[in-house]
Amino acid sequence: MAGEKEIKEIYENGMKILEELTGNAHEIQEQMLEEILIRNAGTEYLSRFFVNGQNHKQNFKTNVPIVTYEDIKPYIDRIANGETSSILFADPITQFIQSTGTSEGKPKLIPMTSESFEKRMVKPLLVDLVMKKCISGLDQGKSFYLFFVKPEMETPSGLMASLYTTSYFKTQIFKNGLAKFCTSPIDTILCLDNKQSMYCQLLTGLLLRDEVVRMGSSFASVLARSIKFLEDYWKELCSNIRTGYLSDWIADPACRNAMSSILIRPNPELADLIQQICEDKSWEGIIKELWPEVKCISSIVTGSMSQYIPLLEFYGGGIPLVSPNCGSSEACFGINLKPLSKPFDVSYTILPNMAYFEFLPVNNDGGGKSREFKLRGASATESSESTNETTTVNKPVDLANVKIGRYYEVVVTTLAGLYRYRVGDVLKVTGFYNKSPQFQFVERQNVVLSIDLDKTTEVDLSKAITKAKLVLEPLGIMLTTYSSYADTSLTPGRYVLFWELKMKGSNDLPKLDARIMEECCGIVEESFDFTYKSLRKSGVISALELRVVKHGTFDELMDFYVSKGASISQYKPPCCLKSEEAVKLLNLGMVGTFFSPKTMF
């Protein structure tokens, strides 16, 4: 693991390190690719694509195919089942990182070496450094971060598989570094019972409220959930603070032991103050009221998390929202060098030493399909004898040749056995910091809704809903979260939206005006593309349906996916539901249903 000397070097010279990385971005990228090829050209996977050992960088880009997880899954499964890691990578693979696996299907297993894991641990240190440089006062108090872990899984090979955050929170770098500045004791973070962990972390945050200078979580969805949890448990939390006694249902021994050094005496004055704040019917600005010294709320609020921005702004009472970094289970992409940017203006700067990046051009609005060309080479699952078959993939450009204003899907080659791997995330290039591209995270390009010939992407759906909810804002109605599914139980089928709505001043369900809600349906449909409108006009697709659910229904959806193995700390609400159980759960919370006019088009 990275040592204290390296950590000290980052804190002392972090900005200089960032300047060197971004100033030499192209050179660092070329060096990284060359190093990866020198190390790994002899592996079973790569050797098939180099004739007579000619593993030059240009041969790599010409011969090695662009792949998805399904293409390389057979190789990863072989390693997980006990075969040597040299199938993909010359160095030993020490663990697997699990993708979040929040919505449908099993999580992916991403190989990780000790070197690649170590390199990723540098990112939070750089993020912390940038935030302290740009926001005064962050080094004069504690951070109230809500962190959670998920149980590890042992593969047949004996290698462990876990979320990156779970592995990171168990390292000495975290325990001896950032954890010392967090309100939550490490044992409450590592508690596997999410409810007990959430309760103890909130309790500690309230007890230390005067010391808290920033609040945060990995994703905005976790903060939204924590506020709902606070709504449900503030009276019990106040009782614990008033009596100095921890609730009996907190049974985890490590949690009880950790809390015994924080909840050390009755504090009726603090309990009365918190009670007075929480008894207010409107929780607008509740975070600022409860934690008056907070300088920022740090959480990823871009991409699918952007739906939580209005909610966090409402509860935050003017506290700046900071989206610190961007990445995936496969690789880190970049960090936000201007943390006080407005959420919808956030650009991340690529860190060129985290992976070798290539970029697949996509349509100028960030949706649709990438431009294509014919590549000579084998698909990832073909044998070495089949290397002359033609495969259709998207033509990539390297980091130095991306264009400002263009949209790209990210392709990574990593230090741990991923070669020309399509991550699936779409980025819009907004500029350059020195010679490193800056980008806005758009959405995943994947198709989420499909009936007949229509294919609606996550980008399309997000843009349509963003337009529609503008109708609600002047009425004081907030869309807190949403999902969707393609209902093909009837013929013709239709797209169904689930919206959870609340009034800005309370959690009360707004009065649902049928005319307004039908207008929202119409705006969503008008925002879809020509194919959808044509199929709708011809009767192949029925009118879009909008189902409004009561407050807290999407929290129950989150509980459902967590019970199926998802991680609360990295939960991303599914944009589109594939699970019949999940659809039934949301239907149970339904309080109104509305349709677009049948003769819209």
PDB file of C-alpha atoms in Angstrom, residues 284-563:
ATOM      1  CA  GLU A 284     -36.329  23.916   4.027  1.00  0.00           C
ATOM      2  CA  GLY A 285     -32.728  24.705   5.035  1.00  0.00           C
ATOM      3  CA  ILE A 286     -32.716  21.925   7.661  1.00  0.00           C
ATOM      4  CA  ILE A 287     -29.054  21.030   6.994  1.00  0.00           C
ATOM      5  CA  LYS A 288     -27.958  24.619   7.595  1.00  0.00           C
ATOM      6  CA  GLU A 289     -30.059  24.745  10.767  1.00  0.00           C
ATOM      7  CA  LEU A 290     -28.704  21.513  12.202  1.00  0.00           C
ATOM      8  CA  TRP A 291     -25.087  22.022  11.123  1.00  0.00           C
ATOM      9  CA  PRO A 292     -24.547  25.815  11.084  1.00  0.00           C
ATOM     10  CA  GLU A 293     -20.810  25.717  10.309  1.00  0.00           C
ATOM     11  CA  VAL A 294     -21.102  23.569   7.145  1.00  0.00           C
ATOM     12  CA  LYS A 295     -19.240  25.170   4.203  1.00  0.00           C
ATOM     13  CA  CYS A 296     -20.303  22.696   1.514  1.00  0.00           C
ATOM     14  CA  ILE A 297     -22.223  19.508   0.761  1.00  0.00           C
ATOM     15  CA  SER A 298     -19.922  17.109  -1.079  1.00  0.00           C
ATOM     16  CA  SER A 299     -21.522  14.374  -3.176  1.00  0.00           C
ATOM     17  CA  ILE A 300     -21.693  13.314  -6.808  1.00  0.00           C
ATOM     18  CA  VAL A 301     -24.681  15.195  -8.231  1.00  0.00           C
ATOM     19  CA  THR A 302     -24.009  14.796 -11.946  1.00  0.00           C
ATOM     20  CA  GLY A 303     -25.412  12.211 -14.357  1.00  0.00           C
ATOM     21  CA  SER A 304     -28.292  10.207 -12.911  1.00  0.00           C
ATOM     22  CA  MET A 305     -27.701  11.907  -9.530  1.00  0.00           C
ATOM     23  CA  SER A 306     -28.706  15.307 -10.940  1.00  0.00           C
ATOM     24  CA  GLN A 307     -32.349  14.518 -10.181  1.00  0.00           C
ATOM     25  CA  TYR A 308     -31.517  15.084  -6.494  1.00  0.00           C
ATOM     26  CA  ILE A 309     -30.110  18.599  -6.963  1.00  0.00           C
ATOM     27  CA  PRO A 310     -33.403  20.456  -6.262  1.00  0.00           C
ATOM     28  CA  LEU A 311     -33.985  18.336  -3.160  1.00  0.00           C
ATOM     29  CA  LEU A 312     -30.493  18.949  -1.731  1.00  0.00           C
ATOM     30  CA  GLU A 313     -30.674  22.657  -2.553  1.00  0.00           C
ATOM     31  CA  PHE A 314     -34.006  22.801  -0.724  1.00  0.00           C
ATOM     32  CA  TYR A 315     -32.686  21.054   2.384  1.00  0.00           C
ATOM     33  CA  GLY A 316     -29.276  22.745   2.176  1.00  0.00           C
ATOM     34  CA  GLY A 317     -30.515  26.305   2.552  1.00  0.00           C
ATOM     35  CA  GLY A 318     -27.908  27.817   0.259  1.00  0.00           C
ATOM     36  CA  ILE A 319     -24.956  25.608   1.189  1.00  0.00           C
ATOM     37  CA  PRO A 320     -22.905  25.001  -2.007  1.00  0.00           C
ATOM     38  CA  LEU A 321     -23.229  21.551  -3.590  1.00  0.00           C
ATOM     39  CA  VAL A 322     -19.838  20.164  -4.580  1.00  0.00           C
ATOM     40  CA  SER A 323     -19.504  17.270  -7.028  1.00  0.00           C
ATOM     41  CA  PRO A 324     -15.872  16.297  -6.363  1.00  0.00           C
ATOM     42  CA  ASN A 325     -14.972  13.574  -8.855  1.00  0.00           C
ATOM     43  CA  CYS A 326     -16.161  11.250 -11.576  1.00  0.00           C
ATOM     44  CA  GLY A 327     -15.363   7.629 -12.306  1.00  0.00           C
ATOM     45  CA  SER A 328     -16.613   4.089 -12.467  1.00  0.00           C
ATOM     46  CA  SER A 329     -15.825   0.702 -10.991  1.00  0.00           C
ATOM     47  CA  GLU A 330     -13.439   0.146 -13.907  1.00  0.00           C
ATOM     48  CA  ALA A 331     -11.399   3.337 -13.647  1.00  0.00           C
ATOM     49  CA  CYS A 332     -11.142   6.848 -12.221  1.00  0.00           C
ATOM     50  CA  PHE A 333     -11.837   9.531 -14.825  1.00  0.00           C
ATOM     51  CA  GLY A 334     -11.170  12.904 -13.273  1.00  0.00           C
ATOM     52  CA  ILE A 335     -11.670  15.422 -10.472  1.00  0.00           C
ATOM     53  CA  ASN A 336     -13.418  18.775 -10.160  1.00  0.00           C
ATOM     54  CA  LEU A 337     -10.797  21.540  -9.967  1.00  0.00           C
ATOM     55  CA  LYS A 338     -13.491  24.193  -9.461  1.00  0.00           C
ATOM     56  CA  PRO A 339     -15.540  22.680  -6.625  1.00  0.00           C
ATOM     57  CA  LEU A 340     -17.726  25.784  -6.191  1.00  0.00           C
ATOM     58  CA  SER A 341     -19.102  25.523  -9.734  1.00  0.00           C
ATOM     59  CA  LYS A 342     -22.890  25.255  -9.936  1.00  0.00           C
ATOM     60  CA  PRO A 343     -23.942  21.575 -10.169  1.00  0.00           C
ATOM     61  CA  PHE A 344     -25.079  21.802 -13.788  1.00  0.00           C
ATOM     62  CA  ASP A 345     -21.855  23.615 -14.749  1.00  0.00           C
ATOM     63  CA  VAL A 346     -19.446  21.096 -13.211  1.00  0.00           C
ATOM     64  CA  SER A 347     -16.559  19.962 -15.396  1.00  0.00           C
ATOM     65  CA  TYR A 348     -14.100  17.259 -14.391  1.00  0.00           C
ATOM     66  CA  THR A 349     -10.454  17.251 -15.428  1.00  0.00           C
ATOM     67  CA  ILE A 350      -9.088  13.950 -16.730  1.00  0.00           C
ATOM     68  CA  LEU A 351      -6.286  12.454 -14.622  1.00  0.00           C
ATOM     69  CA  PRO A 352      -4.075  10.959 -17.351  1.00  0.00           C
ATOM     70  CA  ASN A 353      -2.209   8.591 -15.033  1.00  0.00           C
ATOM     71  CA  MET A 354      -5.324   6.633 -13.973  1.00  0.00           C
ATOM     72  CA  ALA A 355      -5.864   4.706 -17.223  1.00  0.00           C
ATOM     73  CA  TYR A 356      -5.205   4.945 -20.940  1.00  0.00           C
ATOM     74  CA  PHE A 357      -8.252   6.705 -22.343  1.00  0.00           C
ATOM     75  CA  GLU A 358      -9.834   6.563 -25.772  1.00  0.00           C
ATOM     76  CA  PHE A 359     -13.050   8.267 -26.770  1.00  0.00           C
ATOM     77  CA  LEU A 360     -15.808   7.079 -29.104  1.00  0.00           C
ATOM     78  CA  PRO A 361     -17.613  10.015 -30.794  1.00  0.00           C
ATOM     79  CA  VAL A 362     -21.386  10.038 -30.308  1.00  0.00           C
ATOM     80  CA  ASN A 363     -24.091  12.339 -31.628  1.00  0.00           C
ATOM     81  CA  ASN A 364     -23.788  16.019 -30.794  1.00  0.00           C
ATOM     82  CA  ASP A 365     -26.630  15.926 -28.257  1.00  0.00           C
ATOM     83  CA  GLY A 366     -24.981  13.125 -26.269  1.00  0.00           C
ATOM     84  CA  GLY A 367     -27.545  10.509 -27.249  1.00  0.00           C
ATOM     85  CA  GLY A 368     -28.017   8.094 -30.115  1.00  0.00           C
ATOM     86  CA  LYS A 369     -25.389   5.831 -31.618  1.00  0.00           C
ATOM     87  CA  SER A 370     -21.663   6.282 -32.100  1.00  0.00           C
ATOM     88  CA  ARG A 371     -20.195   6.638 -35.571  1.00  0.00           C
ATOM     89  CA  GLU A 372     -18.987   3.275 -36.876  1.00  0.00           C
ATOM     90  CA  PHE A 373     -16.286   1.803 -39.060  1.00  0.00           C
ATOM     91  CA  LYS A 374     -15.018  -1.682 -39.892  1.00  0.00           C
ATOM     92  CA  LEU A 375     -12.144  -2.992 -37.806  1.00  0.00           C
ATOM     93  CA  ARG A 376      -9.939  -5.909 -38.784  1.00  0.00           C
ATOM     94  CA  GLY A 377      -9.497  -8.045 -35.703  1.00  0.00           C
ATOM     95  CA  ALA A 378     -10.957 -10.714 -33.488  1.00  0.00           C
ATOM     96  CA  SER A 379     -13.784 -10.282 -31.080  1.00  0.00           C
ATOM     97  CA  ALA A 380     -12.704 -10.771 -27.506  1.00  0.00           C
ATOM     98  CA  THR A 381     -14.110 -14.269 -27.268  1.00  0.00           C
ATOM     99  CA  GLU A 382     -12.774 -15.602 -30.570  1.00  0.00           C
ATOM    100  CA  SER A 383      -9.831 -17.954 -30.803  1.00  0.00           C
ATOM    101  CA  SER A 384      -6.463 -16.805 -32.173  1.00  0.00           C
ATOM    102  CA  GLU A 385      -7.155 -18.601 -35.447  1.00  0.00           C
ATOM    103  CA  SER A 386     -10.062 -16.221 -36.212  1.00  0.00           C
ATOM    104  CA  THR A 387      -8.194 -12.918 -36.231  1.00  0.00           C
ATOM    105  CA  ASN A 388      -9.184 -11.928 -39.786  1.00  0.00           C
ATOM    106  CA  GLU A 389     -12.909 -11.707 -39.160  1.00  0.00           C
ATOM    107  CA  THR A 390     -14.418  -8.231 -39.599  1.00  0.00           C
ATOM    108  CA  THR A 391     -16.020  -6.694 -36.536  1.00  0.00           C
ATOM    109  CA  THR A 392     -18.098  -3.505 -36.391  1.00  0.00           C
ATOM    110  CA  VAL A 393     -17.043  -1.119 -33.640  1.00  0.00           C
ATOM    111  CA  ASN A 394     -16.913   2.636 -33.103  1.00  0.00           C
ATOM    112  CA  LYS A 395     -13.876   4.609 -34.204  1.00  0.00           C
ATOM    113  CA  PRO A 396     -12.055   6.131 -31.219  1.00  0.00           C
ATOM    114  CA  VAL A 397      -9.804   9.165 -30.785  1.00  0.00           C
ATOM    115  CA  ASP A 398      -7.136   9.568 -28.139  1.00  0.00           C
ATOM    116  CA  LEU A 399      -7.011  12.126 -25.335  1.00  0.00           C
ATOM    117  CA  ALA A 400      -5.054  14.706 -27.330  1.00  0.00           C
ATOM    118  CA  ASN A 401      -7.571  14.758 -30.200  1.00  0.00           C
ATOM    119  CA  VAL A 402     -10.923  15.240 -28.514  1.00  0.00           C
ATOM    120  CA  LYS A 403     -12.797  18.366 -29.607  1.00  0.00           C
ATOM    121  CA  ILE A 404     -14.468  20.917 -27.370  1.00  0.00           C
ATOM    122  CA  GLY A 405     -18.245  20.670 -27.507  1.00  0.00           C
ATOM    123  CA  ARG A 406     -18.247  17.066 -28.776  1.00  0.00           C
ATOM    124  CA  TYR A 407     -19.715  14.039 -26.983  1.00  0.00           C
ATOM    125  CA  TYR A 408     -17.764  10.813 -26.426  1.00  0.00           C
ATOM    126  CA  GLU A 409     -18.220   7.405 -24.869  1.00  0.00           C
ATOM    127  CA  VAL A 410     -15.236   6.437 -22.689  1.00  0.00           C
ATOM    128  CA  VAL A 411     -12.971   3.478 -23.512  1.00  0.00           C
ATOM    129  CA  VAL A 412     -10.273   2.524 -20.993  1.00  0.00           C
ATOM    130  CA  THR A 413      -7.160   0.380 -20.955  1.00  0.00           C
ATOM    131  CA  THR A 414      -6.090  -0.146 -17.348  1.00  0.00           C
ATOM    132  CA  LEU A 415      -3.201  -1.378 -15.274  1.00  0.00           C
ATOM    133  CA  ALA A 416      -5.235  -4.425 -14.321  1.00  0.00           C
ATOM    134  CA  GLY A 417      -6.212  -6.265 -17.454  1.00  0.00           C
ATOM    135  CA  LEU A 418      -8.941  -4.224 -19.164  1.00  0.00           C
ATOM    136  CA  TYR A 419      -8.002  -3.509 -22.776  1.00  0.00           C
ATOM    137  CA  ARG A 420     -10.061  -1.105 -24.915  1.00  0.00           C
ATOM    138  CA  TYR A 421     -13.008  -1.596 -22.603  1.00  0.00           C
ATOM    139  CA  ARG A 422     -16.247   0.318 -23.196  1.00  0.00           C
ATOM    140  CA  VAL A 423     -17.308   1.761 -19.853  1.00  0.00           C
ATOM    141  CA  GLY A 424     -20.617   3.015 -21.235  1.00  0.00           C
ATOM    142  CA  ASP A 425     -20.445   6.551 -19.802  1.00  0.00           C
ATOM    143  CA  VAL A 426     -20.932   9.532 -22.134  1.00  0.00           C
ATOM    144  CA  LEU A 427     -18.923  12.728 -21.623  1.00  0.00           C
ATOM    145  CA  LYS A 428     -19.112  16.167 -23.199  1.00  0.00           C
ATOM    146  CA  VAL A 429     -15.731  17.900 -23.616  1.00  0.00           C
ATOM    147  CA  THR A 430     -15.988  21.439 -22.245  1.00  0.00           C
ATOM    148  CA  GLY A 431     -12.371  22.592 -22.441  1.00  0.00           C
ATOM    149  CA  PHE A 432      -8.830  21.823 -21.363  1.00  0.00           C
ATOM    150  CA  TYR A 433      -6.923  22.379 -18.145  1.00  0.00           C
ATOM    151  CA  ASN A 434      -3.369  22.713 -19.391  1.00  0.00           C
ATOM    152  CA  LYS A 435      -3.312  19.801 -21.871  1.00  0.00           C
ATOM    153  CA  SER A 436      -5.817  17.539 -20.139  1.00  0.00           C
ATOM    154  CA  PRO A 437      -9.457  17.523 -21.346  1.00  0.00           C
ATOM    155  CA  GLN A 438     -12.243  18.723 -19.100  1.00  0.00           C
ATOM    156  CA  PHE A 439     -15.667  17.196 -19.451  1.00  0.00           C
ATOM    157  CA  GLN A 440     -19.200  17.153 -18.179  1.00  0.00           C
ATOM    158  CA  PHE A 441     -20.704  13.801 -17.313  1.00  0.00           C
ATOM    159  CA  VAL A 442     -23.839  13.352 -19.399  1.00  0.00           C
ATOM    160  CA  GLU A 443     -25.506   9.979 -18.837  1.00  0.00           C
ATOM    161  CA  ARG A 444     -24.976   6.427 -19.848  1.00  0.00           C
ATOM    162  CA  GLN A 445     -25.772   5.949 -23.502  1.00  0.00           C
ATOM    163  CA  ASN A 446     -27.533   2.643 -22.922  1.00  0.00           C
ATOM    164  CA  VAL A 447     -31.054   2.056 -24.140  1.00  0.00           C
ATOM    165  CA  VAL A 448     -33.445   1.957 -21.182  1.00  0.00           C
ATOM    166  CA  LEU A 449     -36.868   1.810 -22.841  1.00  0.00           C
ATOM    167  CA  SER A 450     -37.717  -0.214 -25.922  1.00  0.00           C
ATOM    168  CA  ILE A 451     -40.926  -1.136 -27.720  1.00  0.00           C
ATOM    169  CA  ASP A 452     -40.930  -2.372 -31.322  1.00  0.00           C
ATOM    170  CA  LEU A 453     -38.469  -0.222 -33.309  1.00  0.00           C
ATOM    171  CA  ASP A 454     -38.184   2.536 -30.705  1.00  0.00           C
ATOM    172  CA  LYS A 455     -35.059   2.731 -28.575  1.00  0.00           C
ATOM    173  CA  THR A 456     -35.084   5.442 -25.905  1.00  0.00           C
ATOM    174  CA  THR A 457     -31.785   6.054 -24.107  1.00  0.00           C
ATOM    175  CA  GLU A 458     -31.146   7.246 -20.580  1.00  0.00           C
ATOM    176  CA  VAL A 459     -30.031  10.559 -22.071  1.00  0.00           C
ATOM    177  CA  ASP A 460     -33.317  10.935 -23.988  1.00  0.00           C
ATOM    178  CA  LEU A 461     -35.423  10.132 -20.932  1.00  0.00           C
ATOM    179  CA  SER A 462     -33.504  12.442 -18.604  1.00  0.00           C
ATOM    180  CA  LYS A 463     -33.790  15.385 -20.993  1.00  0.00           C
ATOM    181  CA  ALA A 464     -37.511  14.797 -21.507  1.00  0.00           C
ATOM    182  CA  ILE A 465     -38.244  14.665 -17.769  1.00  0.00           C
ATOM    183  CA  THR A 466     -36.100  17.759 -17.118  1.00  0.00           C
ATOM    184  CA  LYS A 467     -38.293  19.708 -19.535  1.00  0.00           C
ATOM    185  CA  ALA A 468     -41.537  18.333 -18.122  1.00  0.00           C
ATOM    186  CA  LYS A 469     -40.841  19.089 -14.477  1.00  0.00           C
ATOM    187  CA  LEU A 470     -40.447  22.807 -15.293  1.00  0.00           C
ATOM    188  CA  VAL A 471     -44.247  22.895 -15.403  1.00  0.00           C
ATOM    189  CA  LEU A 472     -44.375  21.872 -11.720  1.00  0.00           C
ATOM    190  CA  GLU A 473     -41.805  24.263 -10.261  1.00  0.00           C
ATOM    191  CA  PRO A 474     -43.951  27.448 -10.341  1.00  0.00           C
ATOM    192  CA  LEU A 475     -46.573  25.491  -8.372  1.00  0.00           C
ATOM    193  CA  GLY A 476     -44.111  24.697  -5.567  1.00  0.00           C
ATOM    194  CA  ILE A 477     -44.069  20.997  -6.505  1.00  0.00           C
ATOM    195  CA  MET A 478     -40.776  19.083  -6.450  1.00  0.00           C
ATOM    196  CA  LEU A 479     -39.980  15.933  -8.403  1.00  0.00           C
ATOM    197  CA  THR A 480     -37.749  14.120  -5.918  1.00  0.00           C
ATOM    198  CA  THR A 481     -36.942  11.028  -7.993  1.00  0.00           C
ATOM    199  CA  TYR A 482     -38.231   8.948 -10.895  1.00  0.00           C
ATOM    200  CA  SER A 483     -38.030   5.651 -12.744  1.00  0.00           C
ATOM    201  CA  SER A 484     -39.723   4.017 -15.726  1.00  0.00           C
ATOM    202  CA  TYR A 485     -40.509   0.766 -17.501  1.00  0.00           C
ATOM    203  CA  ALA A 486     -41.884  -0.500 -20.786  1.00  0.00           C
ATOM    204  CA  ASP A 487     -45.308  -2.017 -20.169  1.00  0.00           C
ATOM    205  CA  THR A 488     -45.882  -4.675 -22.818  1.00  0.00           C
ATOM    206  CA  SER A 489     -48.550  -6.568 -20.890  1.00  0.00           C
ATOM    207  CA  LEU A 490     -51.142  -5.005 -23.215  1.00  0.00           C
ATOM    208  CA  THR A 491     -51.102  -4.502 -26.961  1.00  0.00           C
ATOM    209  CA  PRO A 492     -50.001  -1.974 -27.998  1.00  0.00           C
ATOM    210  CA  GLY A 493     -47.463  -1.418 -25.234  1.00  0.00           C
ATOM    211  CA  ARG A 494     -46.634   1.893 -23.603  1.00  0.00           C
ATOM    212  CA  TYR A 495     -43.903   3.584 -21.591  1.00  0.00           C
ATOM    213  CA  VAL A 496     -44.722   4.167 -17.914  1.00  0.00           C
ATOM    214  CA  LEU A 497     -43.097   6.789 -15.681  1.00  0.00           C
ATOM    215  CA  PHE A 498     -43.057   6.673 -11.877  1.00  0.00           C
ATOM    216  CA  TRP A 499     -42.693  10.083 -10.196  1.00  0.00           C
ATOM    217  CA  GLU A 500     -42.397  10.819  -6.488  1.00  0.00           C
ATOM    218  CA  LEU A 501     -43.633  14.362  -5.814  1.00  0.00           C
ATOM    219  CA  LYS A 502     -43.692  16.586  -2.727  1.00  0.00           C
ATOM    220  CA  MET A 503     -44.491  20.180  -1.865  1.00  0.00           C
ATOM    221  CA  LYS A 504     -41.489  22.424  -1.248  1.00  0.00           C
ATOM    222  CA  GLY A 505     -42.720  23.462   2.190  1.00  0.00           C
ATOM    223  CA  SER A 506     -43.499  19.982   3.506  1.00  0.00           C
ATOM    224  CA  ASN A 507     -43.652  16.295   2.713  1.00  0.00           C
ATOM    225  CA  ASP A 508     -47.337  16.609   1.912  1.00  0.00           C
ATOM    226  CA  LEU A 509     -48.519  15.099  -1.346  1.00  0.00           C
ATOM    227  CA  PRO A 510     -49.404  17.912  -3.757  1.00  0.00           C
ATOM    228  CA  LYS A 511     -52.895  18.215  -5.108  1.00  0.00           C
ATOM    229  CA  LEU A 512     -52.692  16.476  -8.457  1.00  0.00           C
ATOM    230  CA  ASP A 513     -54.310  18.565 -11.183  1.00  0.00           C
ATOM    231  CA  ALA A 514     -55.108  16.174 -14.048  1.00  0.00           C
ATOM    232  CA  ARG A 515     -54.631  18.912 -16.640  1.00  0.00           C
ATOM    233  CA  ILE A 516     -51.132  19.760 -15.337  1.00  0.00           C
ATOM    234  CA  MET A 517     -50.064  16.136 -15.066  1.00  0.00           C
ATOM    235  CA  GLU A 518     -51.307  15.356 -18.576  1.00  0.00           C
ATOM    236  CA  GLU A 519     -49.340  18.367 -19.800  1.00  0.00           C
ATOM    237  CA  CYS A 520     -46.219  16.827 -18.236  1.00  0.00           C
ATOM    238  CA  CYS A 521     -46.952  13.570 -20.091  1.00  0.00           C
ATOM    239  CA  GLY A 522     -47.265  15.465 -23.349  1.00  0.00           C
ATOM    240  CA  ILE A 523     -43.986  17.341 -22.866  1.00  0.00           C
ATOM    241  CA  VAL A 524     -42.148  14.061 -22.254  1.00  0.00           C
ATOM    242  CA  GLU A 525     -43.569  12.551 -25.442  1.00  0.00           C
ATOM    243  CA  GLU A 526     -42.868  15.690 -27.470  1.00  0.00           C
ATOM    244  CA  SER A 527     -39.240  15.476 -26.359  1.00  0.00           C
ATOM    245  CA  PHE A 528     -38.756  11.957 -27.714  1.00  0.00           C
ATOM    246  CA  ASP A 529     -37.367  11.384 -31.199  1.00  0.00           C
ATOM    247  CA  PHE A 530     -38.976  10.964 -34.624  1.00  0.00           C
ATOM    248  CA  THR A 531     -39.137   7.174 -34.375  1.00  0.00           C
ATOM    249  CA  TYR A 532     -41.124   7.281 -31.152  1.00  0.00           C
ATOM    250  CA  LYS A 533     -43.522   9.903 -32.509  1.00  0.00           C
ATOM    251  CA  SER A 534     -44.069   7.918 -35.726  1.00  0.00           C
ATOM    252  CA  LEU A 535     -44.819   4.699 -33.826  1.00  0.00           C
ATOM    253  CA  ARG A 536     -47.081   6.559 -31.436  1.00  0.00           C
ATOM    254  CA  LYS A 537     -48.986   8.191 -34.316  1.00  0.00           C
ATOM    255  CA  SER A 538     -49.457   4.863 -36.106  1.00  0.00           C
ATOM    256  CA  GLY A 539     -50.715   3.199 -32.923  1.00  0.00           C
ATOM    257  CA  VAL A 540     -47.766   0.824 -32.444  1.00  0.00           C
ATOM    258  CA  ILE A 541     -47.078   2.505 -29.071  1.00  0.00           C
ATOM    259  CA  SER A 542     -49.877   3.673 -26.747  1.00  0.00           C
ATOM    260  CA  ALA A 543     -50.045   6.970 -24.891  1.00  0.00           C
ATOM    261  CA  LEU A 544     -47.389   7.430 -22.202  1.00  0.00           C
ATOM    262  CA  GLU A 545     -48.593   6.823 -18.639  1.00  0.00           C
ATOM    263  CA  LEU A 546     -47.442   8.754 -15.562  1.00  0.00           C
ATOM    264  CA  ARG A 547     -47.925   7.118 -12.150  1.00  0.00           C
ATOM    265  CA  VAL A 548     -47.417   9.372  -9.127  1.00  0.00           C
ATOM    266  CA  VAL A 549     -46.340   7.602  -5.924  1.00  0.00           C
ATOM    267  CA  LYS A 550     -46.498   8.727  -2.306  1.00  0.00           C
ATOM    268  CA  HIS A 551     -43.552  10.155  -0.368  1.00  0.00           C
ATOM    269  CA  GLY A 552     -41.087   7.435   0.717  1.00  0.00           C
ATOM    270  CA  THR A 553     -41.991   4.927  -1.992  1.00  0.00           C
ATOM    271  CA  PHE A 554     -38.578   5.205  -3.661  1.00  0.00           C
ATOM    272  CA  ASP A 555     -36.912   4.659  -0.280  1.00  0.00           C
ATOM    273  CA  GLU A 556     -38.736   1.343  -0.188  1.00  0.00           C
ATOM    274  CA  LEU A 557     -37.393   0.658  -3.680  1.00  0.00           C
ATOM    275  CA  MET A 558     -33.889   1.344  -2.404  1.00  0.00           C
ATOM    276  CA  ASP A 559     -34.466  -1.049   0.504  1.00  0.00           C
ATOM    277  CA  PHE A 560     -35.626  -3.674  -1.985  1.00  0.00           C
ATOM    278  CA  TYR A 561     -32.443  -3.465  -4.052  1.00  0.00           C
ATOM    279  CA  VAL A 562     -30.227  -3.357  -0.962  1.00  0.00           C
ATOM    280  CA  SER A 563     -31.944  -6.553   0.211  1.00  0.00           C
TER     281      SER A 563
END
